[in-house]
PDB file of C-alpha atoms in Angstrom:
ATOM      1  CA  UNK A   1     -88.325-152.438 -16.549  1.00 52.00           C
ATOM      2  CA  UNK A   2     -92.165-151.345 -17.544  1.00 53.00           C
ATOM      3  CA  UNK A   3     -92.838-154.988 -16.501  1.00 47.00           C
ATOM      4  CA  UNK A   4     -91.424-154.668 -12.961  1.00 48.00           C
ATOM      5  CA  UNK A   5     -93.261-151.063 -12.383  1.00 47.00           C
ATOM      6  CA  UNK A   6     -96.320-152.654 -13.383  1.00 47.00           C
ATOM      7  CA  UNK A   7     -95.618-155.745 -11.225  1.00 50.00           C
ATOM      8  CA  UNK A   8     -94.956-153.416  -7.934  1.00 52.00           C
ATOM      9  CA  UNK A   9     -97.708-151.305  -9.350  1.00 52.00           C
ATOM     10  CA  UNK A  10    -100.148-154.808  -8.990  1.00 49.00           C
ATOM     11  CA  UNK A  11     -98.474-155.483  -5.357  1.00 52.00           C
ATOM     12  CA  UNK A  12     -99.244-152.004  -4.099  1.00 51.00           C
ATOM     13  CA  UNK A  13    -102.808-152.557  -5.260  1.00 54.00           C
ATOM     14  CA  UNK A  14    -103.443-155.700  -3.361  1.00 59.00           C
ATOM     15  CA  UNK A  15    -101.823-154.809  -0.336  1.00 66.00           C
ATOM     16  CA  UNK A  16    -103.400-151.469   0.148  1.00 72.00           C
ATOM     17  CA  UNK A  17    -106.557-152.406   3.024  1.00 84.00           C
ATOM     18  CA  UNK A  18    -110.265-152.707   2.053  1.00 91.00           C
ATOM     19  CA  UNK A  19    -112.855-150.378   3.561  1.00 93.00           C
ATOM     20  CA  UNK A  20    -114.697-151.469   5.705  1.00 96.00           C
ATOM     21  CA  UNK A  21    -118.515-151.920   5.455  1.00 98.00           C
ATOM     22  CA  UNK A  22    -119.324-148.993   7.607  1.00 98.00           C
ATOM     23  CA  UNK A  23    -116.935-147.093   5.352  1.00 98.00           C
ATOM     24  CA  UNK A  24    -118.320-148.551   2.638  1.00 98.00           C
ATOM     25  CA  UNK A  25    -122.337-147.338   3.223  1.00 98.00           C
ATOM     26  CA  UNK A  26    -121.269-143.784   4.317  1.00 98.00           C
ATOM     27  CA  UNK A  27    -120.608-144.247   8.046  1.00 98.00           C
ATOM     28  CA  UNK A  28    -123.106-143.328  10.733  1.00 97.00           C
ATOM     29  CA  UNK A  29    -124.922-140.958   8.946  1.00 98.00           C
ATOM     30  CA  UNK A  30    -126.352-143.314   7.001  1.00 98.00           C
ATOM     31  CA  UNK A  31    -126.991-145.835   9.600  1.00 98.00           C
ATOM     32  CA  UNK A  32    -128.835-142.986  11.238  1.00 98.00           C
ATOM     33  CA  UNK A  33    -130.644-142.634   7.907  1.00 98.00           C
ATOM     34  CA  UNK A  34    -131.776-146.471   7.325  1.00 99.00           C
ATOM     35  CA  UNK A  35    -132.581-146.837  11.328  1.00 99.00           C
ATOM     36  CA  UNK A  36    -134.803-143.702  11.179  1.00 98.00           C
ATOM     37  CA  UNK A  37    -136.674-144.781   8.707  1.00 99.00           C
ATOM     38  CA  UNK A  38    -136.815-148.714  10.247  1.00 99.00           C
ATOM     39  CA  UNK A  39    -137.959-147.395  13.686  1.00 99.00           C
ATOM     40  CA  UNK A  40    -140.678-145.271  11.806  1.00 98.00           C
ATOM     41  CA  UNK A  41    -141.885-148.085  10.229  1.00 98.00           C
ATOM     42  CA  UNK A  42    -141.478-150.706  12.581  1.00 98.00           C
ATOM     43  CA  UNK A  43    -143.495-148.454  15.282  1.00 98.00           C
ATOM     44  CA  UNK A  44    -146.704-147.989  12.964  1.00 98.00           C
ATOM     45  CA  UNK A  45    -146.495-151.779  12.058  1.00 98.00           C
ATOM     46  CA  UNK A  46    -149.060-153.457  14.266  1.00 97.00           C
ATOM     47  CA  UNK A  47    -147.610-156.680  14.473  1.00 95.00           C
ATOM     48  CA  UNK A  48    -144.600-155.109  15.789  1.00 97.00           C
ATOM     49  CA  UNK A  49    -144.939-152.030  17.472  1.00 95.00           C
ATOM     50  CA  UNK A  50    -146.523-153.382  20.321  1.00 94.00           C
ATOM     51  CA  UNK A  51    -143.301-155.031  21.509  1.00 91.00           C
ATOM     52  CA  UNK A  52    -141.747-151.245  21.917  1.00 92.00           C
ATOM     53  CA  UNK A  53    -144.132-150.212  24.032  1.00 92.00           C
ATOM     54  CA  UNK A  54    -142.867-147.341  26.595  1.00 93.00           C
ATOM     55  CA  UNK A  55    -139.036-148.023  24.574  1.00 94.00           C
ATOM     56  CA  UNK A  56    -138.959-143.645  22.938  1.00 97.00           C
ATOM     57  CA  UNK A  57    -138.047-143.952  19.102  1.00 97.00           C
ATOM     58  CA  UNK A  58    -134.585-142.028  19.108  1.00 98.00           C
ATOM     59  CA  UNK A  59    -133.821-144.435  21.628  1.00 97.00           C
ATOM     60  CA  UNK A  60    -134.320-147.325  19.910  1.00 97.00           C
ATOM     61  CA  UNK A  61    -133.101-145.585  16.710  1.00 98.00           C
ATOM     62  CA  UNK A  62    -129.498-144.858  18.562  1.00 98.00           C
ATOM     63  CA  UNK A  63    -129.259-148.673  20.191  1.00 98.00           C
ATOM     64  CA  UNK A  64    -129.540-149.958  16.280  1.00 98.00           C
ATOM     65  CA  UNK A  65    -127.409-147.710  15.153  1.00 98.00           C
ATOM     66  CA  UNK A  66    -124.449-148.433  17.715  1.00 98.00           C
ATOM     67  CA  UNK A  67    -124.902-152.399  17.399  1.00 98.00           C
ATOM     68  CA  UNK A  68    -125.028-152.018  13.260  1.00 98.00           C
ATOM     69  CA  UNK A  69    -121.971-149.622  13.464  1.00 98.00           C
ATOM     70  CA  UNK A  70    -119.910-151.926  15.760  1.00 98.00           C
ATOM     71  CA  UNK A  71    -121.300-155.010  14.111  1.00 98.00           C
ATOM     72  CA  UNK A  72    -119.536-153.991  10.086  1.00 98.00           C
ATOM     73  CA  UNK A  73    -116.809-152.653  11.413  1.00 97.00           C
ATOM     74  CA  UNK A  74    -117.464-148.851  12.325  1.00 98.00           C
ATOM     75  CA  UNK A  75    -116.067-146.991  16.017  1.00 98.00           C
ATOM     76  CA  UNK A  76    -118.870-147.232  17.652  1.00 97.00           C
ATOM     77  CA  UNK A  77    -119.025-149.702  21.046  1.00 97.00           C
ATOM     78  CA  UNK A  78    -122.555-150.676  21.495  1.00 97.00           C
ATOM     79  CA  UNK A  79    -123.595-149.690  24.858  1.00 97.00           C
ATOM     80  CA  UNK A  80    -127.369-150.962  25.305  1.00 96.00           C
ATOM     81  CA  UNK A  81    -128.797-154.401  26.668  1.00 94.00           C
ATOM     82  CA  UNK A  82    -127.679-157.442  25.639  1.00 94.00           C
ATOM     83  CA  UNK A  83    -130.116-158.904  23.228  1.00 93.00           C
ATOM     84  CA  UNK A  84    -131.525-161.704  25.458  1.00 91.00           C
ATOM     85  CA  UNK A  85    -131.700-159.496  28.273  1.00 92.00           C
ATOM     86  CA  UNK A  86    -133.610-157.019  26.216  1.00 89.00           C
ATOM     87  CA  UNK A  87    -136.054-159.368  24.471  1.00 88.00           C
ATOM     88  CA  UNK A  88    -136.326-162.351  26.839  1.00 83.00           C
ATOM     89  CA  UNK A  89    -139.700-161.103  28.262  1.00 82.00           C
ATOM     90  CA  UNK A  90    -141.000-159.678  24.808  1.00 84.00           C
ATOM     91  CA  UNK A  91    -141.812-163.072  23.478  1.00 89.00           C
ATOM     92  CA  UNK A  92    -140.652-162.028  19.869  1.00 92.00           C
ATOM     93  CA  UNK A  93    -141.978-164.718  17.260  1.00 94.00           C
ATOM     94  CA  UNK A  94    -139.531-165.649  14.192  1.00 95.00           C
ATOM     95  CA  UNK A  95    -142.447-163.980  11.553  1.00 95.00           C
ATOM     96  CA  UNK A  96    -141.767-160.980  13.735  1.00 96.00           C
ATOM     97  CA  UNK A  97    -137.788-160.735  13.919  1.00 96.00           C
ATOM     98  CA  UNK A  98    -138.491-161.448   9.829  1.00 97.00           C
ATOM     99  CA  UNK A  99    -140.921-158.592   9.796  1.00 98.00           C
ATOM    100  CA  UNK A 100    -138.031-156.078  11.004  1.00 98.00           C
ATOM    101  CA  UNK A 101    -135.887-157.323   9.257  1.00 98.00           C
ATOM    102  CA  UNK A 102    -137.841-156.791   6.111  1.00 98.00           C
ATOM    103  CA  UNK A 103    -138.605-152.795   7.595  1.00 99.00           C
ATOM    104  CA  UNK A 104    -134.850-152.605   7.830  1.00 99.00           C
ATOM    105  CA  UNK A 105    -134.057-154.223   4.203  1.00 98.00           C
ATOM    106  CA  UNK A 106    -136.804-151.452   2.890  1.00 98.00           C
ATOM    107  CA  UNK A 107    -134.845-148.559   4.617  1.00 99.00           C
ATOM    108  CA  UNK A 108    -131.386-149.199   3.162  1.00 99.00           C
ATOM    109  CA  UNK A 109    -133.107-149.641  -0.135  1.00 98.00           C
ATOM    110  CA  UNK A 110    -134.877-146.522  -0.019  1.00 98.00           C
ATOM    111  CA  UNK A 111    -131.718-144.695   0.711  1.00 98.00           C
ATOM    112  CA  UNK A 112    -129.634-146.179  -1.767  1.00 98.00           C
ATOM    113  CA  UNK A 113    -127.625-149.127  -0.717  1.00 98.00           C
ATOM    114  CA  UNK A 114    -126.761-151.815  -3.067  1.00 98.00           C
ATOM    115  CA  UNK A 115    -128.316-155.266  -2.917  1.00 97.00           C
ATOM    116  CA  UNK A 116    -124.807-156.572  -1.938  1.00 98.00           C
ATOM    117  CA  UNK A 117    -124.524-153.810   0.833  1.00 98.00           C
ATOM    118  CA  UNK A 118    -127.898-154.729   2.329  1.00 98.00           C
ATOM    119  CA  UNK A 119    -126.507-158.242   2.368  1.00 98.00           C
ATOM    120  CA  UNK A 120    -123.690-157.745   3.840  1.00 98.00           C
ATOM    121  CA  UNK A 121    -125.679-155.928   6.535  1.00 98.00           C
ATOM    122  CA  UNK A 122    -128.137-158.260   7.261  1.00 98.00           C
ATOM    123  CA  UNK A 123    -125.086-161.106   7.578  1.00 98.00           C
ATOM    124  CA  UNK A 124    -123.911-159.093  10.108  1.00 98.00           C
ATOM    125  CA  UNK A 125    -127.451-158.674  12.503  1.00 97.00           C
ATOM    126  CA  UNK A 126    -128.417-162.119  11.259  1.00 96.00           C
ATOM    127  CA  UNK A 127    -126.218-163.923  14.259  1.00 96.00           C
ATOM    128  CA  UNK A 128    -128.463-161.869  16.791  1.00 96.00           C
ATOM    129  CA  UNK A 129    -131.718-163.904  15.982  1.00 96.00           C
ATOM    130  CA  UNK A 130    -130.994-166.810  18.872  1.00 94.00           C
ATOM    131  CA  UNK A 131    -130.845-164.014  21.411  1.00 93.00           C
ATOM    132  CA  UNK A 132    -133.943-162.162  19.958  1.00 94.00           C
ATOM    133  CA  UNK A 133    -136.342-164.818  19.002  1.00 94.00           C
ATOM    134  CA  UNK A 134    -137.655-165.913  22.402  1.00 78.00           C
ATOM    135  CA  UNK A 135    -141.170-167.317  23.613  1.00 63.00           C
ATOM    136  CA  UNK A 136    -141.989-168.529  27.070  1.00 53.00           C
ATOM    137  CA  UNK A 137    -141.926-172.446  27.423  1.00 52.00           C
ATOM    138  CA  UNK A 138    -139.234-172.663  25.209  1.00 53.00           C
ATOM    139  CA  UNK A 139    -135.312-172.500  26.072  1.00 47.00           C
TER     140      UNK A 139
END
């Protein structure tokens, strides 16, 4: 009898659904947390803030924010620019997609996320390199 409770006990356990990323990092609010902090960084970086010329912070903060939420599995619908429409005339370098990435790394860290949880993160935005990651001349 014990062994059967413990048995449906087990089955409950593995049936019952994982949270989600999103749900996992604290939702939203701490999206809005690591993407404040990215933007901040990534605007007074001179390699990159160039490339967000006339594009206002909170605007840029609230595009990242969307994606990243939709991306792990949040609510959110991302409603900006595609990214090859939005980068196609910036002529974004790899060092530089690397550089944000690294800004955006250095934000979840400083609020709190694991080292798994950034992972996870990244593995999500990583796909979105081929659309950023664009220079004249080549296609």
């Amino acid at each position: 009898m014990i062994l059967c409770l413990l048995a449906g006990g087990l089955m409950a356990c593995q049936n019952s659904p994982q949270p989600s990323l999103y749900e996992e990092i604290g939702g939203t609010q701490t999206l809005d947390k690591v993407f404040g902090l990215a933007v901040n960084r990534i605007y007074n970086d001179p390699r990159l803030g160039p490339h967000f010329e006339g594009v206002p912070r909170n605007h840029l903060r609230k595009m990242l924010t969307e994606q990243t939420c939709a991306l792990i599995g949040g609510p959110c619908t991302y409603t900006g620019k595609s990214m090859q429409e939005s980068h196609q005339e910036r002529n974004v370098t790899t060092a530089e997609f690397y550089a944000v990435v690294e800004h955006v790394q250095q934000a979840m860290r400083l609020i709190g996320l694991s080292y798994q949880q950034e992972n996870r993160v990244l593995a999500a935005l990583a796909p979105l390199k081929r659309d950023i990651v664009y220079q004249a001349g080549q296609e």
